Amino acid sequence: MRARYSKIMQNIRNFMLSKNSREFLIFLFFVFVSFCFWLLQVLNDNYETEFSIPVRLKNVPDNVVMISDLPSDIRIGVGDRGTVLVNYMWGQTFYPVTVDFTEYAYKGNHVQIPASLLTRKITSQLNQSTKILSIKPDTLEFIYTQGKGKKIPVKLQGSVKADRQFYISDTIYSPDSVMVYAPKNVLDTISVAYTETVDIEHLSDTMRRRVDLKPVKGARFMPSYNDVTFWVDVYAEKTVEVSVVGSNFPSGKILRTFPSKVQLTFQVGLSHFKEVTADDFVVEVDYNELLENHSEKCKPVLKIVSSYVNHARISPQEIDYIIEQQ
């Protein structure tokens, strides 16, 4: 490979130093110079083209609800020498046309900004030789209303599922409530700020995600997003002994079970493993069910379960019993 590479480089070197090669390179140089002169001559002619400039609305009060927003950008048609237009296309970045809401607040709920004002804002970014030929749209307009506000809670919309052996121990919203501004007839219909739909599967670690709030026509949320944190914990299995108690027994009658305690096995997150004890559960046998029971055994039922517990099961599932008269 090294010998072949050396041979190829030697052939290239010989070609570059040959008389034919020098004549070819001189020819290419003059072709390039001719092309540059031709390009300069072409670019000195006048041309027309269009550019897009962003539009921004600033200083909008929180209680203002936009019924009809400004367009995101405007198209301007300009005419100038080709060299200037090439600079616009490849070298210059146009600043957004900024509309200050406070300058138009006194003009009513329907604001119109004429092309003459837009022209003055755009001309400051152009060369003196550039002529503005057209502006589309030629008039910017927006409609707004001033609404009342109230604080409402945020609620997640969608599905978030943890991976196997994991579970979502808590969902925290930051902030947990937002302000909503809208006309009274719209405001009365809004009680919760829902997020955009979130679908997450196989979550195995705590995650924080910024989610936009779902827009409501005629209303404005402040802020319009929410930082949602999903706390993920891993499941562990735990077993405790819980006494069996009777329920709905009449006065003078008591329940005796054999055994008197059952084993309760369940899944609990590691962060709450030590917190959950036998005192968090009630295992009972109902007297009314025993009246209809024709067997010598009964099935204890788990009535109270800690909120941190999942997949609880009783062992044994059936136990012996007697009803004693005091």
mmCIF file of C-alpha atoms in Angstrom:
data_model
loop_
_atom_site.group_PDB
_atom_site.id
_atom_site.type_symbol
_atom_site.label_atom_id
_atom_site.label_comp_id
_atom_site.label_asym_id
_atom_site.label_seq_id
_atom_site.Cartn_x
_atom_site.Cartn_y
_atom_site.Cartn_z
ATOM 1 C CA MET A 1 0.000 0.000 0.000
ATOM 2 C CA ARG A 2 2.833 2.396 0.834
ATOM 3 C CA ALA A 3 4.576 1.686 -2.467
ATOM 4 C CA ARG A 4 1.336 2.224 -4.414
ATOM 5 C CA TYR A 5 0.669 5.493 -2.582
ATOM 6 C CA SER A 6 4.208 6.719 -3.336
ATOM 7 C CA LYS A 7 3.803 5.809 -7.000
ATOM 8 C CA ILE A 8 0.486 7.688 -7.273
ATOM 9 C CA MET A 9 1.977 10.793 -5.606
ATOM 10 C CA GLN A 10 4.975 10.633 -7.957
ATOM 11 C CA ASN A 11 2.685 10.471 -11.011
ATOM 12 C CA ILE A 12 0.721 13.490 -9.743
ATOM 13 C CA ARG A 13 3.943 15.423 -9.093
ATOM 14 C CA ASN A 14 5.256 14.619 -12.566
ATOM 15 C CA PHE A 15 1.980 15.737 -14.126
ATOM 16 C CA MET A 16 1.924 19.025 -12.216
ATOM 17 C CA LEU A 17 5.514 19.825 -13.244
ATOM 18 C CA SER A 18 5.005 18.961 -16.891
ATOM 19 C CA LYS A 19 4.618 21.622 -19.579
ATOM 20 C CA ASN A 20 1.073 20.540 -20.466
ATOM 21 C CA SER A 21 0.034 20.816 -16.838
ATOM 22 C CA ARG A 22 1.361 24.369 -16.487
ATOM 23 C CA GLU A 23 -0.489 25.456 -19.608
ATOM 24 C CA PHE A 24 -3.701 23.848 -18.315
ATOM 25 C CA LEU A 25 -3.429 25.600 -14.934
ATOM 26 C CA ILE A 26 -2.797 28.962 -16.639
ATOM 27 C CA PHE A 27 -5.898 28.376 -18.738
ATOM 28 C CA LEU A 28 -7.974 27.595 -15.617
ATOM 29 C CA PHE A 29 -6.686 30.761 -13.919
ATOM 30 C CA PHE A 30 -7.818 32.969 -16.774
ATOM 31 C CA VAL A 31 -11.166 31.174 -16.900
ATOM 32 C CA PHE A 32 -11.625 31.903 -13.170
ATOM 33 C CA VAL A 33 -10.656 35.569 -13.601
ATOM 34 C CA SER A 34 -13.085 35.893 -16.516
ATOM 35 C CA PHE A 35 -15.843 34.300 -14.450
ATOM 36 C CA CYS A 36 -15.236 36.772 -11.592
ATOM 37 C CA PHE A 37 -15.431 39.757 -13.967
ATOM 38 C CA TRP A 38 -18.590 38.347 -15.506
ATOM 39 C CA LEU A 39 -20.149 37.779 -12.052
ATOM 40 C CA LEU A 40 -19.341 41.335 -10.954
ATOM 41 C CA GLN A 41 -20.845 42.691 -14.142
ATOM 42 C CA VAL A 42 -24.002 40.645 -13.625
ATOM 43 C CA LEU A 43 -24.346 41.594 -9.960
ATOM 44 C CA ASN A 44 -24.081 45.290 -10.800
ATOM 45 C CA ASP A 45 -27.435 45.078 -12.568
ATOM 46 C CA ASN A 46 -30.654 45.760 -10.643
ATOM 47 C CA TYR A 47 -32.807 42.882 -9.442
ATOM 48 C CA GLU A 48 -35.893 42.279 -7.353
ATOM 49 C CA THR A 49 -36.409 39.685 -4.639
ATOM 50 C CA GLU A 50 -38.369 38.969 -1.439
ATOM 51 C CA PHE A 51 -37.256 38.512 2.166
ATOM 52 C CA SER A 52 -39.020 37.388 5.311
ATOM 53 C CA ILE A 53 -38.762 39.473 8.497
ATOM 54 C CA PRO A 54 -40.078 38.217 11.883
ATOM 55 C CA VAL A 55 -42.755 40.187 13.762
ATOM 56 C CA ARG A 56 -42.831 40.441 17.567
ATOM 57 C CA LEU A 57 -45.399 41.945 19.944
ATOM 58 C CA LYS A 58 -43.963 43.107 23.291
ATOM 59 C CA ASN A 59 -45.172 44.570 26.607
ATOM 60 C CA VAL A 60 -48.507 42.730 26.537
ATOM 61 C CA PRO A 61 -50.158 42.921 30.021
ATOM 62 C CA ASP A 62 -51.049 39.631 31.716
ATOM 63 C CA ASN A 63 -54.770 40.369 31.678
ATOM 64 C CA VAL A 64 -54.841 40.940 27.913
ATOM 65 C CA VAL A 65 -56.184 38.003 25.881
ATOM 66 C CA MET A 66 -55.303 37.985 22.177
ATOM 67 C CA ILE A 67 -58.325 37.084 20.058
ATOM 68 C CA SER A 68 -56.446 37.512 16.783
ATOM 69 C CA ASP A 69 -52.627 37.434 16.903
ATOM 70 C CA LEU A 70 -50.130 39.259 14.717
ATOM 71 C CA PRO A 71 -48.633 37.201 11.864
ATOM 72 C CA SER A 72 -45.325 35.585 12.754
ATOM 73 C CA ASP A 73 -43.528 37.345 9.867
ATOM 74 C CA ILE A 74 -44.003 39.674 6.920
ATOM 75 C CA ARG A 75 -42.700 39.397 3.345
ATOM 76 C CA ILE A 76 -41.005 42.424 1.818
ATOM 77 C CA GLY A 77 -40.225 42.875 -1.868
ATOM 78 C CA VAL A 78 -37.067 44.937 -2.504
ATOM 79 C CA GLY A 79 -35.078 46.142 -5.491
ATOM 80 C CA ASP A 80 -31.347 46.936 -5.654
ATOM 81 C CA ARG A 81 -28.057 45.935 -7.227
ATOM 82 C CA GLY A 82 -27.265 42.242 -7.171
ATOM 83 C CA THR A 83 -24.283 42.712 -4.842
ATOM 84 C CA VAL A 84 -26.518 44.307 -2.197
ATOM 85 C CA LEU A 85 -29.190 41.623 -2.520
ATOM 86 C CA VAL A 86 -26.589 38.859 -2.197
ATOM 87 C CA ASN A 87 -25.414 40.470 1.034
ATOM 88 C CA TYR A 88 -29.017 40.425 2.318
ATOM 89 C CA MET A 89 -29.332 36.760 1.412
ATOM 90 C CA TRP A 90 -26.020 35.462 2.782
ATOM 91 C CA GLY A 91 -24.524 38.050 5.092
ATOM 92 C CA GLN A 92 -27.193 40.102 6.882
ATOM 93 C CA THR A 93 -29.641 39.007 9.555
ATOM 94 C CA PHE A 94 -32.807 41.059 9.817
ATOM 95 C CA TYR A 95 -33.992 42.083 13.270
ATOM 96 C CA PRO A 96 -37.666 41.427 14.052
ATOM 97 C CA VAL A 97 -40.189 44.198 13.483
ATOM 98 C CA THR A 98 -41.206 44.948 17.061
ATOM 99 C CA VAL A 99 -44.659 46.259 17.933
ATOM 100 C CA ASP A 100 -45.032 47.794 21.399
ATOM 101 C CA PHE A 101 -48.506 47.035 22.764
ATOM 102 C CA THR A 102 -48.472 50.074 25.067
ATOM 103 C CA GLU A 103 -48.320 52.408 22.056
ATOM 104 C CA TYR A 104 -51.682 51.123 20.776
ATOM 105 C CA ALA A 105 -53.574 50.329 24.000
ATOM 106 C CA TYR A 106 -55.587 53.568 23.759
ATOM 107 C CA LYS A 107 -56.767 52.853 20.206
ATOM 108 C CA GLY A 108 -59.372 50.256 21.148
ATOM 109 C CA ASN A 109 -59.522 46.475 20.988
ATOM 110 C CA HIS A 110 -58.931 46.302 17.226
ATOM 111 C CA VAL A 111 -55.473 47.626 16.357
ATOM 112 C CA GLN A 112 -54.285 48.208 12.792
ATOM 113 C CA ILE A 113 -50.703 49.147 11.897
ATOM 114 C CA PRO A 114 -50.418 50.653 8.376
ATOM 115 C CA ALA A 115 -47.729 49.901 5.802
ATOM 116 C CA SER A 116 -46.220 53.399 6.153
ATOM 117 C CA LEU A 117 -45.210 52.661 9.749
ATOM 118 C CA LEU A 118 -43.884 49.230 8.807
ATOM 119 C CA THR A 119 -41.832 50.813 6.020
ATOM 120 C CA ARG A 120 -40.100 53.140 8.494
ATOM 121 C CA LYS A 121 -39.268 50.220 10.794
ATOM 122 C CA ILE A 122 -37.868 48.128 7.930
ATOM 123 C CA THR A 123 -35.972 50.898 6.087
ATOM 124 C CA SER A 124 -33.608 51.389 9.029
ATOM 125 C CA GLN A 125 -32.204 47.890 8.375
ATOM 126 C CA LEU A 126 -31.698 48.380 4.615
ATOM 127 C CA ASN A 127 -29.092 50.139 2.511
ATOM 128 C CA GLN A 128 -29.988 53.629 1.335
ATOM 129 C CA SER A 129 -29.990 52.403 -2.263
ATOM 130 C CA THR A 130 -32.565 49.666 -1.562
ATOM 131 C CA LYS A 131 -36.148 50.360 -2.537
ATOM 132 C CA ILE A 132 -39.069 48.657 -0.813
ATOM 133 C CA LEU A 133 -41.438 47.510 -3.557
ATOM 134 C CA SER A 134 -44.073 45.644 -1.535
ATOM 135 C CA ILE A 135 -45.034 44.554 1.959
ATOM 136 C CA LYS A 136 -47.253 41.520 2.552
ATOM 137 C CA PRO A 137 -49.492 41.867 4.451
ATOM 138 C CA ASP A 138 -49.577 45.619 3.929
ATOM 139 C CA THR A 139 -51.375 46.121 7.264
ATOM 140 C CA LEU A 140 -50.690 44.386 10.563
ATOM 141 C CA GLU A 141 -53.666 43.971 12.860
ATOM 142 C CA PHE A 142 -54.566 42.239 16.102
ATOM 143 C CA ILE A 143 -57.707 42.011 18.221
ATOM 144 C CA TYR A 144 -57.609 41.654 21.989
ATOM 145 C CA THR A 145 -59.786 41.820 25.056
ATOM 146 C CA GLN A 146 -59.043 42.572 28.686
ATOM 147 C CA GLY A 147 -60.175 39.668 30.837
ATOM 148 C CA LYS A 148 -60.484 38.957 34.518
ATOM 149 C CA GLY A 149 -58.158 36.483 36.136
ATOM 150 C CA LYS A 150 -58.220 33.616 38.617
ATOM 151 C CA LYS A 151 -55.813 30.984 39.897
ATOM 152 C CA ILE A 152 -56.442 27.381 38.849
ATOM 153 C CA PRO A 153 -54.569 24.081 39.421
ATOM 154 C CA VAL A 154 -52.525 22.318 36.754
ATOM 155 C CA LYS A 155 -53.408 18.777 35.712
ATOM 156 C CA LEU A 156 -51.411 16.395 33.536
ATOM 157 C CA GLN A 157 -53.121 15.026 30.451
ATOM 158 C CA GLY A 158 -51.812 11.772 29.025
ATOM 159 C CA SER A 159 -50.235 8.536 30.224
ATOM 160 C CA VAL A 160 -46.978 8.016 32.126
ATOM 161 C CA LYS A 161 -45.994 4.404 32.859
ATOM 162 C CA ALA A 162 -43.007 3.119 34.774
ATOM 163 C CA ASP A 163 -40.887 0.154 33.745
ATOM 164 C CA ARG A 164 -41.218 -3.253 35.413
ATOM 165 C CA GLN A 165 -40.350 -3.248 39.135
ATOM 166 C CA PHE A 166 -40.653 0.556 39.168
ATOM 167 C CA TYR A 167 -43.513 2.876 39.965
ATOM 168 C CA ILE A 168 -44.208 6.609 39.934
ATOM 169 C CA SER A 169 -44.252 7.623 43.583
ATOM 170 C CA ASP A 170 -45.199 11.256 43.038
ATOM 171 C CA THR A 171 -45.928 13.833 40.334
ATOM 172 C CA ILE A 172 -44.915 17.395 41.162
ATOM 173 C CA TYR A 173 -46.004 20.453 39.191
ATOM 174 C CA SER A 174 -43.924 23.623 39.250
ATOM 175 C CA PRO A 175 -45.862 25.793 39.697
ATOM 176 C CA ASP A 176 -48.811 23.730 40.943
ATOM 177 C CA SER A 177 -51.261 26.427 39.767
ATOM 178 C CA VAL A 178 -51.332 29.181 37.150
ATOM 179 C CA MET A 179 -53.277 32.349 36.441
ATOM 180 C CA VAL A 180 -55.828 32.321 33.647
ATOM 181 C CA TYR A 181 -57.210 35.500 32.094
ATOM 182 C CA ALA A 182 -60.339 35.538 29.947
ATOM 183 C CA PRO A 183 -63.678 37.306 29.485
ATOM 184 C CA LYS A 184 -66.094 36.370 32.265
ATOM 185 C CA ASN A 185 -68.216 34.032 30.136
ATOM 186 C CA VAL A 186 -65.088 32.041 29.184
ATOM 187 C CA LEU A 187 -63.434 32.298 32.598
ATOM 188 C CA ASP A 188 -66.435 30.675 34.309
ATOM 189 C CA THR A 189 -65.979 27.521 32.207
ATOM 190 C CA ILE A 190 -62.299 26.996 33.154
ATOM 191 C CA SER A 191 -61.476 25.241 36.415
ATOM 192 C CA VAL A 192 -58.287 23.328 35.516
ATOM 193 C CA ALA A 193 -55.283 24.069 33.288
ATOM 194 C CA TYR A 194 -54.577 20.882 31.355
ATOM 195 C CA THR A 195 -51.170 20.176 29.864
ATOM 196 C CA GLU A 196 -50.611 19.056 26.314
ATOM 197 C CA THR A 197 -50.858 15.275 25.992
ATOM 198 C CA VAL A 198 -47.839 13.461 27.435
ATOM 199 C CA ASP A 199 -47.171 9.788 26.648
ATOM 200 C CA ILE A 200 -44.181 8.205 28.401
ATOM 201 C CA GLU A 201 -43.493 4.488 28.815
ATOM 202 C CA HIS A 202 -40.812 2.381 30.514
ATOM 203 C CA LEU A 203 -39.792 5.118 32.923
ATOM 204 C CA SER A 204 -37.020 3.869 35.222
ATOM 205 C CA ASP A 205 -35.591 7.077 36.669
ATOM 206 C CA THR A 206 -36.898 10.389 37.948
ATOM 207 C CA MET A 207 -37.671 12.708 35.033
ATOM 208 C CA ARG A 208 -38.381 16.422 34.757
ATOM 209 C CA ARG A 209 -40.083 17.731 31.626
ATOM 210 C CA ARG A 210 -41.361 21.140 30.545
ATOM 211 C CA VAL A 211 -44.854 20.751 29.087
ATOM 212 C CA ASP A 212 -46.935 23.437 27.392
ATOM 213 C CA LEU A 213 -50.426 24.050 28.711
ATOM 214 C CA LYS A 214 -53.206 23.198 26.304
ATOM 215 C CA PRO A 215 -54.535 26.453 24.813
ATOM 216 C CA VAL A 216 -58.127 27.484 25.414
ATOM 217 C CA LYS A 217 -59.687 29.779 22.823
ATOM 218 C CA GLY A 218 -60.273 33.222 24.258
ATOM 219 C CA ALA A 219 -58.100 32.589 27.355
ATOM 220 C CA ARG A 220 -54.509 33.197 28.317
ATOM 221 C CA PHE A 221 -52.461 31.195 30.845
ATOM 222 C CA MET A 222 -49.605 32.768 32.799
ATOM 223 C CA PRO A 223 -47.211 31.030 32.556
ATOM 224 C CA SER A 224 -48.201 29.059 29.475
ATOM 225 C CA TYR A 225 -46.105 26.030 30.445
ATOM 226 C CA ASN A 226 -45.373 23.846 33.456
ATOM 227 C CA ASP A 227 -42.346 21.921 34.721
ATOM 228 C CA VAL A 228 -43.569 18.450 35.664
ATOM 229 C CA THR A 229 -41.372 16.097 37.703
ATOM 230 C CA PHE A 230 -42.104 12.359 37.826
ATOM 231 C CA TRP A 231 -40.498 10.763 40.897
ATOM 232 C CA VAL A 232 -39.687 7.119 40.220
ATOM 233 C CA ASP A 233 -39.090 4.522 42.925
ATOM 234 C CA VAL A 234 -38.244 0.820 42.772
ATOM 235 C CA TYR A 235 -40.539 -1.835 44.250
ATOM 236 C CA ALA A 236 -39.437 -4.159 47.054
ATOM 237 C CA GLU A 237 -41.412 -7.021 48.608
ATOM 238 C CA LYS A 238 -42.284 -7.010 52.301
ATOM 239 C CA THR A 239 -44.262 -9.340 54.586
ATOM 240 C CA VAL A 240 -45.967 -8.430 57.870
ATOM 241 C CA GLU A 241 -48.279 -10.278 60.282
ATOM 242 C CA VAL A 242 -51.737 -8.761 60.720
ATOM 243 C CA SER A 243 -54.343 -9.816 63.299
ATOM 244 C CA VAL A 244 -57.731 -10.960 61.975
ATOM 245 C CA VAL A 245 -60.657 -8.987 63.463
ATOM 246 C CA GLY A 246 -64.410 -9.415 63.201
ATOM 247 C CA SER A 247 -66.749 -6.729 61.887
ATOM 248 C CA ASN A 248 -70.498 -6.184 62.324
ATOM 249 C CA PHE A 249 -70.655 -8.757 65.129
ATOM 250 C CA PRO A 250 -73.675 -8.311 67.453
ATOM 251 C CA SER A 251 -73.189 -7.622 71.126
ATOM 252 C CA GLY A 252 -72.218 -10.749 73.038
ATOM 253 C CA LYS A 253 -70.647 -12.580 70.135
ATOM 254 C CA ILE A 254 -66.962 -12.643 69.297
ATOM 255 C CA LEU A 255 -64.858 -14.184 66.540
ATOM 256 C CA ARG A 256 -62.081 -16.680 67.105
ATOM 257 C CA THR A 257 -59.848 -17.552 64.139
ATOM 258 C CA PHE A 258 -57.136 -20.159 63.733
ATOM 259 C CA PRO A 259 -54.569 -18.790 63.173
ATOM 260 C CA SER A 260 -55.334 -15.447 64.810
ATOM 261 C CA LYS A 261 -52.898 -13.673 62.487
ATOM 262 C CA VAL A 262 -52.263 -13.935 58.759
ATOM 263 C CA GLN A 263 -49.249 -13.044 56.710
ATOM 264 C CA LEU A 264 -49.652 -10.085 54.363
ATOM 265 C CA THR A 265 -47.147 -9.857 51.506
ATOM 266 C CA PHE A 266 -47.049 -6.754 49.320
ATOM 267 C CA GLN A 267 -44.890 -4.526 47.143
ATOM 268 C CA VAL A 268 -43.739 -1.152 48.454
ATOM 269 C CA GLY A 269 -41.268 1.444 47.221
ATOM 270 C CA LEU A 270 -37.828 1.424 48.820
ATOM 271 C CA SER A 271 -38.284 5.023 49.976
ATOM 272 C CA HIS A 272 -41.317 3.936 52.088
ATOM 273 C CA PHE A 273 -40.142 0.434 53.007
ATOM 274 C CA LYS A 274 -39.604 1.177 56.718
ATOM 275 C CA GLU A 275 -42.666 3.405 57.028
ATOM 276 C CA VAL A 276 -45.212 0.727 56.165
ATOM 277 C CA THR A 277 -45.992 -1.587 59.121
ATOM 278 C CA ALA A 278 -48.729 -4.005 60.180
ATOM 279 C CA ASP A 279 -50.598 -1.104 61.805
ATOM 280 C CA ASP A 280 -51.357 0.286 58.311
ATOM 281 C CA PHE A 281 -53.649 -2.665 57.482
ATOM 282 C CA VAL A 282 -56.933 -4.131 58.677
ATOM 283 C CA VAL A 283 -57.813 -7.760 57.872
ATOM 284 C CA GLU A 284 -61.370 -8.638 58.842
ATOM 285 C CA VAL A 285 -64.155 -11.193 58.602
ATOM 286 C CA ASP A 286 -67.710 -9.869 58.242
ATOM 287 C CA TYR A 287 -70.408 -11.417 60.481
ATOM 288 C CA ASN A 288 -73.106 -11.070 57.789
ATOM 289 C CA GLU A 289 -70.998 -13.083 55.353
ATOM 290 C CA LEU A 290 -70.436 -15.783 57.947
ATOM 291 C CA LEU A 291 -74.222 -16.231 58.309
ATOM 292 C CA GLU A 292 -74.332 -17.289 54.668
ATOM 293 C CA ASN A 293 -71.179 -19.365 54.936
ATOM 294 C CA HIS A 294 -71.791 -23.133 55.214
ATOM 295 C CA SER A 295 -68.124 -24.052 55.478
ATOM 296 C CA GLU A 296 -65.918 -24.410 58.539
ATOM 297 C CA LYS A 297 -63.445 -22.029 56.924
ATOM 298 C CA CYS A 298 -63.735 -18.366 56.039
ATOM 299 C CA LYS A 299 -61.830 -15.944 53.821
ATOM 300 C CA PRO A 300 -60.282 -12.956 55.569
ATOM 301 C CA VAL A 301 -60.553 -9.737 53.577
ATOM 302 C CA LEU A 302 -58.057 -6.866 53.435
ATOM 303 C CA LYS A 303 -60.058 -3.679 54.055
ATOM 304 C CA ILE A 304 -57.441 -0.969 54.628
ATOM 305 C CA VAL A 305 -54.310 -0.666 52.515
ATOM 306 C CA SER A 306 -51.549 1.932 52.743
ATOM 307 C CA SER A 307 -51.374 4.243 49.725
ATOM 308 C CA TYR A 308 -47.749 3.160 49.224
ATOM 309 C CA VAL A 309 -48.666 -0.517 48.831
ATOM 310 C CA ASN A 310 -49.338 -2.488 45.672
ATOM 311 C CA HIS A 311 -50.236 -6.127 44.903
ATOM 312 C CA ALA A 312 -51.071 -7.159 48.488
ATOM 313 C CA ARG A 313 -51.969 -10.821 49.110
ATOM 314 C CA ILE A 314 -53.027 -12.748 52.224
ATOM 315 C CA SER A 315 -51.667 -16.106 53.324
ATOM 316 C CA PRO A 316 -53.389 -18.377 54.115
ATOM 317 C CA GLN A 317 -56.373 -17.376 52.007
ATOM 318 C CA GLU A 318 -58.772 -19.462 54.160
ATOM 319 C CA ILE A 319 -58.713 -19.933 57.936
ATOM 320 C CA ASP A 320 -60.707 -21.886 60.545
ATOM 321 C CA TYR A 321 -63.085 -19.990 62.797
ATOM 322 C CA ILE A 322 -65.654 -20.243 65.520
ATOM 323 C CA ILE A 323 -68.192 -17.748 66.907
ATOM 324 C CA GLU A 324 -68.251 -17.625 70.685
ATOM 325 C CA GLN A 325 -71.104 -16.439 72.862
ATOM 326 C CA GLN A 326 -69.967 -14.256 75.758
#
